[in-house]
């Protein structure tokens, strides 16, 4: 008889995720992923002016404001058939690239690293040894004894803040923390360096978007004019600042992120053995500029089936369907049918047990997350999907990059299908985007120097220029994977809107055929050292960088929001 | 003049009164009598992305919807510095976790503000709709007055 364990909520993620796993002995046989909050953005957008959709869309997530705004803008521009000026596309690319690099670095250091390093052990580190280790570890500049003793002081201060400090919610006695005290201290110092650095990086959004964390967007272009010599928002001064920040981003990834990833990978070889069981990877694609219609790609739409890297398949967007067989919604066509996002329906219907309950009834509906499928296959999206797609298509030097990294780690490349492989892929993804930002920046400068300062195309701004009944979709590669927004515009107003977000693909419940999602299948085969401290589950689930905040929102069983707050 | 007071509105405008902090920032941005050393930021539901705004800041007012069992919808709630992380950390919602992470992270890199105050209104509704409830809307002037008074009292310290 299998024993079921429940991890709810999964900590150090955005939003609420519950994982239930059936164990035989200490080994996971089956796992279930449940979003315990519902998302209702679609309901709020219906009937609104499509030109304003982005401003609502960017509020659906606590973290990824910018990507939802961009995907929404692209969907509207697709419906209205607007050609976006090159400058605007490049500025948008730089903003999206910033989000990508920022998200990956913050995820690794602030959300995932504590699954691999132990801050309690770091307090015991020999500072002289740590300084020596730092000097051989990478080119990162801070390697002095004084520096590491200041880090120790900060850690001691944190260890007094048990409830909400850095050390809260950890399984610090778990036997699978493998790093030496010095390695733990070194990586914790980089945790802090990442905090300082990320604060600089996001300023690109303020420089281009006028403000952060909610940059301004505009259907047809960008709202900021360009004038190199004048006081326009985009001028020589702001561009020079962006240039510096891009250089710092490249340096941070080369000097901190990649060497730190390798240190983790070398110390945790077992984590190349588990964590990926689907074998199907989906990349909906990142257009070269903004429009998918041009069929020119920065990252081409790719479906990798059964880990077959010799046959990267092109994408047919008609083959995307969302199922609700195990999700708390009703479809007019019945629970066992999938709906394409253009025909998507959002009718909430909670049928689960009344909380509090011990376990979910996973034979029935058990999540607020819908189940998107491609060609009826369950797929994984995100950094690992992008990396294997680029590997299979031999683009952006990714094949050589992966081969060389795995050679250095003395691992065969097929071990990329794992928790550690996914974690490494995120680093390679960040490197690709940081270097691409350099390319986009240079292209932007060249275009402006050639005399093109156009930033917006307003030909289709007036609804009187629109057809009565139009549809469009905006796709992009967001940090956690492929993001698509789908809009139907009727008589100038939004008739239907659906967002299919990366975490919905990865964290979905089972579908009509009972196929598990990427999260659910990834956990099968994990052996837990101690079922009451499921560090192993956290490592693999965190490797996907869950962002339930945009997959779902906080609601209780009646579709009402649930908050439990006490004021002392 | 370098801003030294940050007024940060947090919350989700798609969840009715949860967005009160953000709506108040929009109003304050149009008020003529906000001193120049005050930085007004719509923080939405963000966390670490807000860190740049804490540069050169030593006093912070957070504005949010705050649930309290002793208060009724629309009531003003003021939480003092020492209780803020506990209060926000207990709230089962998305954005406050981000803010808690932000405050903890600021302390890690020695950039935490010297003074911090959480001021807000008790929400009537946090359902998934756009727009504030009537009772919260009606009490916005009270909230704005409380924020302005706090700014005034801190500004006096600067003059002394």
XYZ file of C-alpha atoms in Angstrom:
728
model
C 0.000 0.000 0.000
C 1.437 3.298 -1.051
C 1.813 6.058 1.517
C 0.896 9.550 0.358
C 2.840 12.605 1.458
C 1.719 16.187 0.983
C 3.973 19.219 0.552
C 1.824 22.337 0.777
C 2.848 24.961 0.132
C 6.077 24.450 -1.755
C 8.242 27.215 -0.279
C 10.519 29.698 -2.039
C 8.296 30.035 -5.100
C 5.892 32.700 -6.254
C 2.344 31.756 -5.371
C 0.855 28.539 -4.083
C 1.657 25.046 -5.217
C 0.763 21.782 -3.539
C 2.508 18.532 -4.355
C 1.200 15.138 -3.308
C 3.329 12.052 -3.846
C 2.663 8.331 -3.399
C 5.593 6.492 -1.860
C 6.506 2.801 -1.864
C 9.028 2.629 0.897
C 10.841 5.901 0.338
C 10.524 5.960 -3.432
C 8.028 8.144 -5.309
C 5.724 6.100 -7.554
C 3.269 8.790 -8.580
C 3.042 12.511 -7.991
C 0.292 15.108 -8.337
C 0.695 18.839 -8.793
C -2.132 21.127 -7.731
C -2.458 24.855 -8.097
C -4.500 25.823 -5.073
C -5.406 29.225 -6.443
C -7.435 30.205 -9.468
C -6.613 32.653 -12.231
C -9.294 34.869 -13.663
C -7.540 37.385 -15.906
C -9.619 36.212 -18.849
C -12.799 37.234 -17.062
C -11.467 40.723 -16.320
C -10.353 41.430 -19.892
C -13.545 40.521 -21.693
C -15.325 43.602 -23.029
C -12.328 45.920 -22.616
C -10.443 48.048 -25.124
C -7.737 45.801 -26.635
C -5.250 48.675 -26.545
C -5.405 48.614 -22.729
C -5.205 44.830 -22.333
C -1.471 44.892 -21.614
C -1.940 47.119 -18.557
C -4.214 44.502 -16.980
C -2.239 41.543 -18.301
C 0.942 42.781 -16.625
C -0.800 42.620 -13.250
C -1.660 38.939 -13.481
C 1.720 37.961 -12.171
C 3.752 39.181 -9.236
C 7.024 38.656 -11.006
C 6.675 38.551 -14.753
C 4.810 41.824 -15.363
C 6.815 42.703 -18.407
C 6.454 39.429 -20.312
C 2.676 39.410 -19.975
C 2.514 42.998 -21.198
C 4.664 42.140 -24.213
C 2.815 38.949 -25.071
C -0.484 40.809 -24.832
C 0.773 43.636 -27.051
C 1.995 41.114 -29.610
C -1.415 39.400 -29.661
C -3.224 42.692 -30.291
C -0.712 43.739 -32.959
C -1.137 40.358 -34.613
C -4.919 40.765 -34.685
C -4.677 44.322 -36.039
C -1.883 43.407 -38.462
C 0.438 46.159 -37.228
C 4.061 46.231 -38.310
C 6.173 47.381 -35.372
C 9.140 49.697 -36.104
C 12.546 48.052 -35.730
C 13.655 50.343 -32.894
C 10.597 49.435 -30.879
C 11.163 45.717 -31.424
C 14.788 46.017 -30.343
C 13.947 48.011 -27.206
C 11.290 45.428 -26.349
C 13.845 42.662 -26.911
C 16.267 44.377 -24.553
C 13.542 44.671 -21.920
C 12.503 41.030 -22.376
C 16.175 39.980 -22.275
C 16.565 41.861 -18.996
C 13.639 39.941 -17.530
C 15.112 36.654 -18.742
C 18.567 37.245 -17.265
C 17.192 38.783 -14.073
C 14.734 35.994 -13.495
C 17.243 33.206 -14.063
C 19.857 34.717 -11.774
C 17.390 35.579 -9.016
C 15.832 32.146 -9.300
C 19.165 30.390 -8.999
C 20.548 32.416 -6.107
C 17.517 33.542 -4.152
C 15.090 30.649 -4.722
C 17.011 27.502 -5.676
C 20.485 27.774 -4.145
C 19.365 26.977 -0.601
C 18.298 23.536 -1.843
C 21.987 22.869 -2.520
C 23.901 24.935 0.036
C 23.585 25.004 3.795
C 23.901 28.369 5.559
C 24.298 26.746 8.985
C 27.366 24.901 7.745
C 28.732 28.130 6.248
C 29.021 29.561 9.757
C 31.705 26.940 10.459
C 33.826 27.829 7.440
C 37.545 28.538 7.718
C 37.812 32.046 6.304
C 41.372 31.687 5.023
C 40.486 28.508 3.181
C 37.376 30.151 1.741
C 39.440 33.059 0.412
C 41.809 30.604 -1.235
C 38.921 28.629 -2.710
C 37.373 31.840 -4.072
C 40.592 32.746 -5.877
C 40.705 29.447 -7.744
C 36.933 29.257 -8.262
C 36.383 32.102 -10.712
C 37.449 35.578 -11.780
C 34.966 37.198 -9.385
C 36.860 40.032 -7.692
C 35.895 39.722 -4.020
C 38.162 37.073 -2.515
C 39.714 38.649 0.571
C 39.664 37.249 4.098
C 38.055 40.507 5.301
C 35.268 40.109 2.794
C 34.368 36.618 3.949
C 34.518 37.563 7.601
C 32.009 40.337 6.866
C 29.756 37.749 5.223
C 29.987 35.566 8.341
C 28.912 38.543 10.459
C 25.842 39.068 8.275
C 24.962 35.389 8.486
C 25.161 35.459 12.265
C 22.749 38.375 12.265
C 20.370 36.372 10.062
C 20.555 33.274 12.225
C 18.853 35.303 14.949
C 15.908 36.011 12.651
C 14.596 32.477 12.715
C 11.055 33.095 11.604
C 11.456 35.206 8.500
C 15.169 35.397 7.889
C 17.295 33.711 5.306
C 17.418 30.527 7.366
C 13.693 30.009 7.744
C 11.948 26.977 6.245
C 15.097 24.960 5.666
C 15.864 21.286 6.159
C 19.343 22.099 7.379
C 19.908 18.720 9.021
C 19.153 16.834 5.826
C 21.952 14.359 4.971
C 22.063 15.319 1.301
C 23.684 18.721 1.783
C 27.072 17.829 0.321
C 29.154 21.014 0.146
C 32.006 21.846 2.503
C 31.551 24.771 4.920
C 33.898 26.857 2.740
C 31.938 26.096 -0.442
C 28.731 26.961 1.375
C 30.173 30.279 2.535
C 31.536 31.138 -0.906
C 28.175 30.528 -2.567
C 26.322 32.411 0.146
C 28.541 35.407 -0.499
C 27.478 35.160 -4.133
C 23.854 35.000 -3.002
C 24.424 38.465 -1.552
C 26.348 39.735 -4.574
C 23.449 38.612 -6.760
C 21.068 40.689 -4.648
C 23.102 43.830 -5.193
C 23.650 43.133 -8.895
C 19.993 42.368 -9.713
C 19.036 45.729 -8.295
C 21.218 47.411 -10.942
C 20.067 45.206 -13.813
C 16.365 46.015 -13.513
C 17.156 49.681 -14.068
C 17.130 48.903 -17.800
C 13.354 48.788 -17.448
C 13.256 52.232 -15.914
C 15.555 53.624 -18.604
C 13.435 52.240 -21.458
C 10.000 51.761 -19.963
C 9.834 54.978 -17.978
C 9.162 53.098 -14.780
C 9.613 49.774 -13.127
C 8.160 47.413 -11.973
C 5.386 48.293 -14.396
C 7.056 49.619 -17.544
C 4.957 51.438 -20.108
C 4.057 49.598 -23.293
C 2.221 50.757 -26.394
C 0.344 48.869 -29.069
C 2.284 49.630 -32.269
C 5.658 50.383 -30.688
C 7.124 51.861 -27.523
C 5.945 55.030 -25.767
C 9.441 56.539 -25.456
C 10.756 58.719 -28.308
C 14.412 58.487 -29.381
C 16.603 61.551 -29.778
C 20.307 60.998 -29.290
C 21.225 64.637 -28.746
C 18.157 65.808 -26.895
C 16.235 65.255 -23.702
C 14.032 62.474 -25.079
C 13.640 59.469 -22.735
C 15.932 57.442 -24.984
C 19.033 59.568 -25.548
C 22.802 59.099 -25.545
C 22.944 59.229 -21.776
C 20.318 56.543 -21.150
C 21.726 54.322 -23.908
C 25.196 54.567 -22.404
C 23.776 53.443 -19.051
C 22.055 50.473 -20.707
C 25.319 49.609 -22.437
C 27.158 49.501 -19.099
C 24.463 47.387 -17.457
C 24.606 44.843 -20.311
C 28.367 44.516 -19.878
C 27.906 43.986 -16.162
C 25.259 41.347 -16.845
C 27.600 39.395 -19.110
C 30.345 39.632 -16.497
C 28.085 38.484 -13.695
C 27.007 35.419 -15.617
C 30.554 34.500 -16.598
C 32.187 35.254 -13.235
C 29.529 34.136 -10.796
C 26.545 32.241 -12.212
C 28.250 29.709 -14.506
C 31.187 28.853 -12.190
C 28.739 28.494 -9.273
C 26.510 26.189 -11.320
C 29.479 23.993 -12.142
C 30.488 23.794 -8.490
C 26.978 22.616 -7.590
C 26.838 20.162 -10.512
C 30.189 18.578 -9.603
C 29.083 18.023 -6.018
C 25.693 16.542 -6.823
C 26.262 13.919 -9.571
C 23.188 11.931 -8.436
C 20.989 14.783 -9.558
C 21.860 14.016 -13.173
C 20.002 10.706 -12.685
C 16.483 11.874 -11.808
C 14.028 14.666 -12.522
C 12.935 14.333 -16.156
C 10.608 11.600 -17.357
C 8.406 13.075 -20.097
C 10.953 13.384 -22.896
C 8.738 15.858 -24.788
C 9.851 19.480 -25.038
C 7.962 22.446 -26.423
C 9.260 25.803 -27.621
C 6.502 27.976 -29.078
C 9.232 30.331 -30.216
C 10.689 33.808 -29.848
C 10.286 35.867 -33.036
C 13.365 37.599 -34.409
C 11.519 40.891 -33.836
C 7.880 40.837 -32.699
C 5.680 39.137 -35.238
C 5.419 35.378 -35.650
C 3.906 36.049 -39.100
C 7.303 37.060 -40.497
C 8.438 33.516 -39.761
C 11.907 34.727 -38.753
C 13.046 33.534 -35.378
C 15.479 34.231 -32.581
C 14.451 30.867 -31.106
C 12.492 28.822 -33.666
C 9.278 27.061 -32.649
C 10.295 23.480 -31.942
C 8.784 20.282 -30.658
C 11.206 17.625 -29.474
C 9.427 14.303 -29.093
C 10.814 11.403 -27.093
C 14.168 13.140 -26.630
C 14.770 12.715 -30.370
C 17.288 15.479 -31.070
C 17.790 14.266 -34.648
C 14.253 15.288 -35.575
C 13.330 18.708 -34.245
C 9.721 19.249 -35.386
C 8.123 22.524 -36.445
C 5.127 23.794 -34.478
C 1.524 23.832 -35.600
C -0.179 26.372 -33.325
C -3.570 24.809 -34.039
C -2.438 21.750 -32.099
C -2.516 23.492 -28.715
C -5.433 22.452 -26.523
C -6.274 22.960 -22.884
C -7.986 20.183 -20.923
C -9.943 20.542 -17.694
C -10.668 16.872 -17.029
C -8.823 17.180 -13.706
C -9.181 20.948 -13.247
C -11.935 22.845 -11.416
C -13.631 24.279 -14.503
C -16.603 23.404 -16.702
C -16.446 23.260 -20.493
C -19.568 23.543 -22.635
C -18.221 20.694 -24.789
C -17.743 18.321 -21.861
C -14.894 17.574 -19.479
C -13.019 15.129 -21.669
C -12.545 17.481 -24.645
C -9.676 19.919 -25.103
C -10.244 23.468 -26.342
C -7.917 25.562 -28.456
C -7.139 28.908 -26.736
C -9.142 30.838 -29.363
C -12.172 28.843 -28.252
C -11.063 28.790 -24.611
C -13.596 28.951 -21.793
C -13.031 30.064 -18.202
C -15.913 28.859 -16.089
C -14.864 28.118 -12.529
C -16.406 25.127 -10.777
C -14.875 23.834 -7.572
C -15.871 20.241 -6.864
C -13.180 19.255 -4.382
C -13.562 18.479 -0.708
C -14.232 21.241 1.763
C -10.958 22.290 3.436
C -9.344 21.283 5.647
C -8.745 17.897 4.050
C -5.843 15.480 4.224
C -5.284 14.650 0.595
C -6.776 15.599 -2.749
C -8.965 13.155 -4.624
C -6.671 12.892 -7.609
C -8.998 10.515 -9.454
C -11.254 13.505 -9.970
C -10.583 17.216 -10.402
C -7.747 18.400 -8.177
C -6.241 21.659 -9.418
C -7.043 25.226 -10.475
C -4.483 24.868 -13.249
C -5.777 23.804 -16.671
C -3.869 21.160 -18.615
C -2.457 22.421 -21.931
C -1.240 19.748 -24.310
C 0.529 19.903 -27.679
C -0.735 17.349 -30.233
C -2.288 15.768 -27.149
C 1.158 15.151 -25.653
C 2.197 16.307 -22.242
C 5.277 18.506 -22.699
C 7.881 20.461 -20.775
C 8.577 24.086 -21.608
C 11.324 26.387 -20.312
C 15.116 26.637 -20.329
C 15.728 22.911 -20.787
C 13.296 22.833 -23.737
C 14.993 25.853 -25.321
C 18.463 24.420 -24.833
C 17.626 21.016 -26.326
C 15.743 22.687 -29.216
C 18.735 24.906 -30.018
C 21.018 21.899 -29.593
C 18.938 19.870 -32.048
C 18.838 22.722 -34.559
C 22.494 23.622 -33.907
C 21.746 27.319 -33.406
C 23.456 30.032 -31.340
C 26.399 27.682 -30.743
C 24.304 25.789 -28.184
C 25.425 22.350 -29.303
C 29.092 23.182 -28.758
C 28.248 24.955 -25.520
C 26.401 21.965 -24.054
C 28.992 19.466 -25.281
C 31.816 21.415 -23.731
C 30.024 21.922 -20.413
C 29.158 18.237 -20.072
C 32.685 17.240 -21.029
C 34.041 19.450 -18.290
C 31.597 17.877 -15.828
C 32.567 14.387 -17.091
C 28.944 13.592 -17.843
C 27.405 12.241 -21.046
C 25.155 14.819 -22.725
C 22.092 12.577 -22.365
C 22.236 13.312 -18.615
C 20.849 16.730 -19.452
C 17.415 15.104 -19.016
C 17.487 15.574 -15.272
C 17.004 18.017 -12.424
C 20.636 19.129 -12.673
C 20.445 19.285 -16.470
C 17.471 21.645 -16.200
C 19.346 23.759 -13.655
C 22.401 23.989 -15.928
C 20.208 24.732 -18.960
C 18.878 27.797 -17.155
C 22.441 29.091 -16.840
C 23.137 28.519 -20.540
C 19.852 30.220 -21.385
C 20.885 33.249 -19.287
C 24.261 33.348 -21.022
C 22.618 33.225 -24.461
C 20.247 36.059 -23.591
C 22.915 38.245 -21.964
C 25.115 37.996 -25.057
C 22.106 38.503 -27.324
C 21.307 41.709 -25.446
C 24.720 42.956 -26.534
C 23.753 42.122 -30.142
C 20.329 43.785 -29.905
C 21.866 46.867 -28.330
C 24.467 47.212 -31.093
C 21.766 46.721 -33.732
C 19.635 49.411 -32.097
C 22.534 51.881 -31.990
C 23.373 51.203 -35.625
C 19.769 51.668 -36.690
C 19.505 54.990 -34.840
C 22.829 56.178 -36.275
C 21.508 55.345 -39.736
C 18.844 57.958 -39.125
C 15.863 55.795 -38.134
C 14.314 57.177 -34.953
C 10.796 55.855 -35.455
C 9.449 54.140 -32.330
C 5.740 53.677 -32.971
C 3.371 52.841 -35.784
C 0.031 54.497 -35.045
C -1.709 53.789 -38.371
C -4.098 51.327 -36.757
C -4.548 53.163 -33.450
C -8.141 54.226 -34.123
C -10.710 51.423 -33.734
C -12.454 52.782 -36.849
C -9.575 51.290 -38.873
C -10.183 47.775 -37.470
C -12.214 44.966 -39.005
C -15.300 43.918 -37.025
C -14.211 40.423 -36.104
C -10.502 39.613 -35.744
C -8.233 37.234 -33.880
C -4.563 37.304 -32.995
C -1.969 35.650 -30.853
C 1.262 36.802 -29.309
C 3.939 34.312 -28.464
C 7.216 34.705 -26.690
C 9.806 32.770 -24.794
C 9.525 33.916 -21.179
C 11.929 32.860 -18.402
C 9.855 29.829 -17.372
C 8.988 28.813 -20.913
C 6.663 29.495 -23.807
C 4.027 32.130 -23.175
C 1.096 32.762 -25.482
C -1.763 35.251 -25.309
C -4.794 34.719 -27.537
C -7.307 37.424 -28.301
C -10.595 37.625 -30.171
C -11.686 41.217 -30.896
C -15.259 41.915 -31.938
C -16.551 45.403 -32.784
C -13.540 47.043 -31.172
C -13.820 45.210 -27.831
C -12.237 42.051 -26.442
C -14.650 39.173 -27.011
C -12.445 36.446 -25.587
C -8.958 36.364 -24.089
C -6.843 33.417 -23.012
C -3.299 33.327 -21.655
C -1.489 29.990 -21.740
C 1.440 30.515 -19.393
C 4.617 28.436 -18.975
C 3.806 27.160 -15.508
C 0.382 26.009 -16.743
C 2.165 23.754 -19.239
C 4.609 22.419 -16.672
C 2.532 22.287 -13.474
C -0.767 21.093 -14.917
C -2.736 18.185 -13.509
C -3.432 15.068 -15.556
C -5.399 15.375 -18.815
C -8.287 13.415 -20.366
C -5.958 10.519 -21.133
C -4.543 10.542 -17.605
C -1.135 11.743 -18.802
C 0.840 13.434 -16.025
C 2.422 16.855 -16.511
C 6.130 17.705 -16.453
C 6.108 18.366 -12.686
C 4.124 15.231 -11.949
C 6.258 12.914 -14.024
C 9.558 14.511 -13.001
C 9.210 13.338 -9.400
C 8.700 9.661 -10.198
C 11.707 7.622 -9.077
C 12.968 10.044 -6.440
C 14.054 8.367 -3.232
C 13.462 10.481 -0.162
C 16.066 10.226 2.570
C 13.454 11.333 5.067
C 9.814 11.665 4.026
C 9.165 14.351 6.627
C 11.891 16.544 5.076
C 11.184 16.233 1.339
C 14.221 18.217 0.169
C 14.392 15.999 -2.923
C 10.932 17.132 -4.059
C 11.914 20.776 -3.587
C 15.092 20.352 -5.619
C 13.270 19.010 -8.648
C 10.179 21.205 -8.454
C 12.335 24.306 -7.916
C 14.408 23.321 -10.956
C 11.358 24.302 -13.047
C 11.240 27.750 -11.385
C 7.522 27.489 -10.522
C 5.574 30.681 -10.769
C 2.107 29.859 -9.591
C 1.392 33.543 -9.254
C 0.515 33.782 -12.919
C -0.807 30.264 -13.254
C -3.349 30.929 -10.546
C -4.475 33.330 -7.796
C -5.460 32.931 -4.163
C -9.024 31.676 -3.896
C -10.816 29.307 -1.613
C -13.238 26.539 -2.387
C -16.018 28.891 -3.436
C -13.862 30.821 -5.831
C -13.566 33.452 -3.103
C -10.157 34.620 -2.141
C -8.661 33.113 0.924
C -6.542 35.139 3.249
C -5.539 34.197 6.721
C -4.008 37.084 8.560
C -3.613 37.884 12.179
C -2.407 41.104 13.603
C -0.651 40.722 16.894
C 17.218 66.965 -3.787
C 17.784 63.235 -3.289
C 14.582 61.548 -2.192
C 14.805 60.321 1.364
C 11.248 59.116 1.957
C 9.795 56.315 -0.129
C 6.034 55.823 -0.304
C 5.467 52.386 -1.797
C 1.974 51.199 -2.711
C 1.667 47.429 -2.972
C -1.131 45.125 -4.020
C -2.965 43.695 -6.986
C -5.399 46.016 -8.756
C -7.095 42.966 -10.275
C -8.215 41.857 -6.815
C -10.473 44.742 -5.861
C -9.448 46.389 -2.538
C -6.129 44.570 -2.570
C -5.125 47.278 -5.042
C -5.767 50.168 -2.642
C -2.025 50.825 -2.197
C -1.520 51.178 -5.936
C -4.608 53.370 -6.417
C -3.464 55.717 -3.640
C -0.068 56.171 -5.295
C -1.843 57.267 -8.496
C -3.761 59.892 -6.494
C -0.693 61.098 -4.573
C 1.196 61.562 -7.841
C -1.323 64.271 -8.754
C -1.282 66.054 -5.376
C 0.536 69.400 -5.384
C 1.742 69.381 -1.765
C 3.994 66.304 -1.722
C 7.549 67.432 -0.857
C 10.264 66.848 -3.463
C 12.205 64.467 -1.251
C 9.342 61.960 -1.372
C 9.460 59.186 -3.966
C 6.059 57.724 -4.901
C 6.182 54.212 -6.370
C 3.498 51.818 -7.575
C 5.043 48.545 -6.410
C 2.272 46.247 -7.617
C 2.947 42.702 -6.499
C 6.688 42.844 -6.979
C 9.458 41.889 -4.614
C 13.152 42.163 -5.395
C 12.491 44.327 -8.465
C 11.723 47.135 -6.047
C 15.173 47.149 -4.513
C 16.552 50.024 -6.637
C 14.022 52.380 -5.028
C 15.529 51.815 -1.588
C 18.814 53.478 -2.636
C 19.398 56.641 -0.550
C 16.169 56.089 1.361
C 16.008 56.006 5.116
C 12.269 56.171 5.737
C 9.605 54.090 4.045
C 5.813 54.060 4.133
C 4.252 50.882 2.738
C 0.607 51.206 1.710
C -1.519 48.085 1.425
C -4.842 46.486 2.212
C -4.533 45.120 5.744
C -6.922 42.608 7.247
C -7.467 42.936 10.966
C -10.011 41.072 13.043
C -10.679 44.093 15.231
C -11.425 46.423 12.349
C -14.250 46.766 9.899
C -13.982 47.317 6.166
C -12.576 50.720 5.266
C -10.917 51.307 8.669
C -7.458 52.799 8.816
C -4.728 50.460 10.077
C -1.209 51.538 10.999
C 1.451 48.954 11.772
C 4.728 49.923 13.386
C 8.145 48.905 12.134
C 8.802 45.940 14.437
C 5.526 44.200 13.549
C 5.619 44.661 9.797
C 7.481 41.558 8.692
C 5.366 39.378 10.969
C 2.160 40.969 9.706
C 3.040 40.698 6.033
C 4.618 37.278 6.414
C 1.387 35.818 7.758
C -0.740 37.063 4.939
C -1.661 34.271 2.573
C -1.316 36.152 -0.626
C 1.148 36.583 -3.405
C 2.651 40.002 -3.139
C 3.383 40.226 0.552
C 5.756 37.303 0.320
C 7.687 39.309 -2.250
C 7.786 42.302 0.075
C 8.954 40.174 2.991
C 11.729 38.733 0.826
C 12.622 42.258 -0.183
C 12.830 43.510 3.415
C 14.886 40.492 4.509
C 17.172 40.912 1.496
C 17.673 44.610 2.182
C 18.822 43.755 5.693
C 21.279 41.236 4.238
C 23.018 43.864 2.135
C 22.775 46.577 4.794
C 20.278 48.683 2.907
C 17.263 48.349 5.143
C 15.457 51.614 5.834
C 15.902 53.070 9.319
C 12.193 53.645 9.689
C 9.324 51.751 8.178
C 5.587 52.107 8.585
C 2.732 50.112 7.081
C -0.423 52.143 6.563
C -3.563 50.869 4.912
C -7.262 50.268 4.896
C -9.102 47.107 5.827
C -10.480 45.598 2.620
C -14.109 44.721 2.082
C -13.495 42.607 -0.992
C -10.436 40.940 -2.438
C -12.332 39.079 -5.122
C -11.033 38.884 -8.639
C -12.480 42.110 -10.007
C -10.989 45.416 -11.060
C -11.879 48.434 -8.924
C -12.169 49.302 -5.214
C -15.264 48.662 -3.121
C -17.376 51.718 -2.230
C -16.485 51.684 1.457
C -12.743 51.593 0.754
C -13.136 54.236 -1.948
C -14.952 56.486 0.541
C -12.136 56.231 3.066
C -9.289 57.020 0.683
C -9.126 60.646 1.958
C -8.496 59.317 5.496
C -5.681 57.132 4.192
C -4.159 60.007 2.240
C -4.307 62.262 5.282
C -2.537 59.619 7.387
C 0.198 59.277 4.768
C 0.654 63.037 4.511
C 0.809 63.381 8.292
C 3.493 60.731 8.461
C 5.481 62.497 5.747
C 5.090 65.793 7.624
C 6.217 64.377 10.930
C 9.280 62.765 9.334
C 10.062 65.914 7.373
C 10.226 67.903 10.626
C 13.076 65.666 11.747
C 15.016 66.630 8.656
C 14.650 70.329 9.431
C 15.814 69.976 13.051
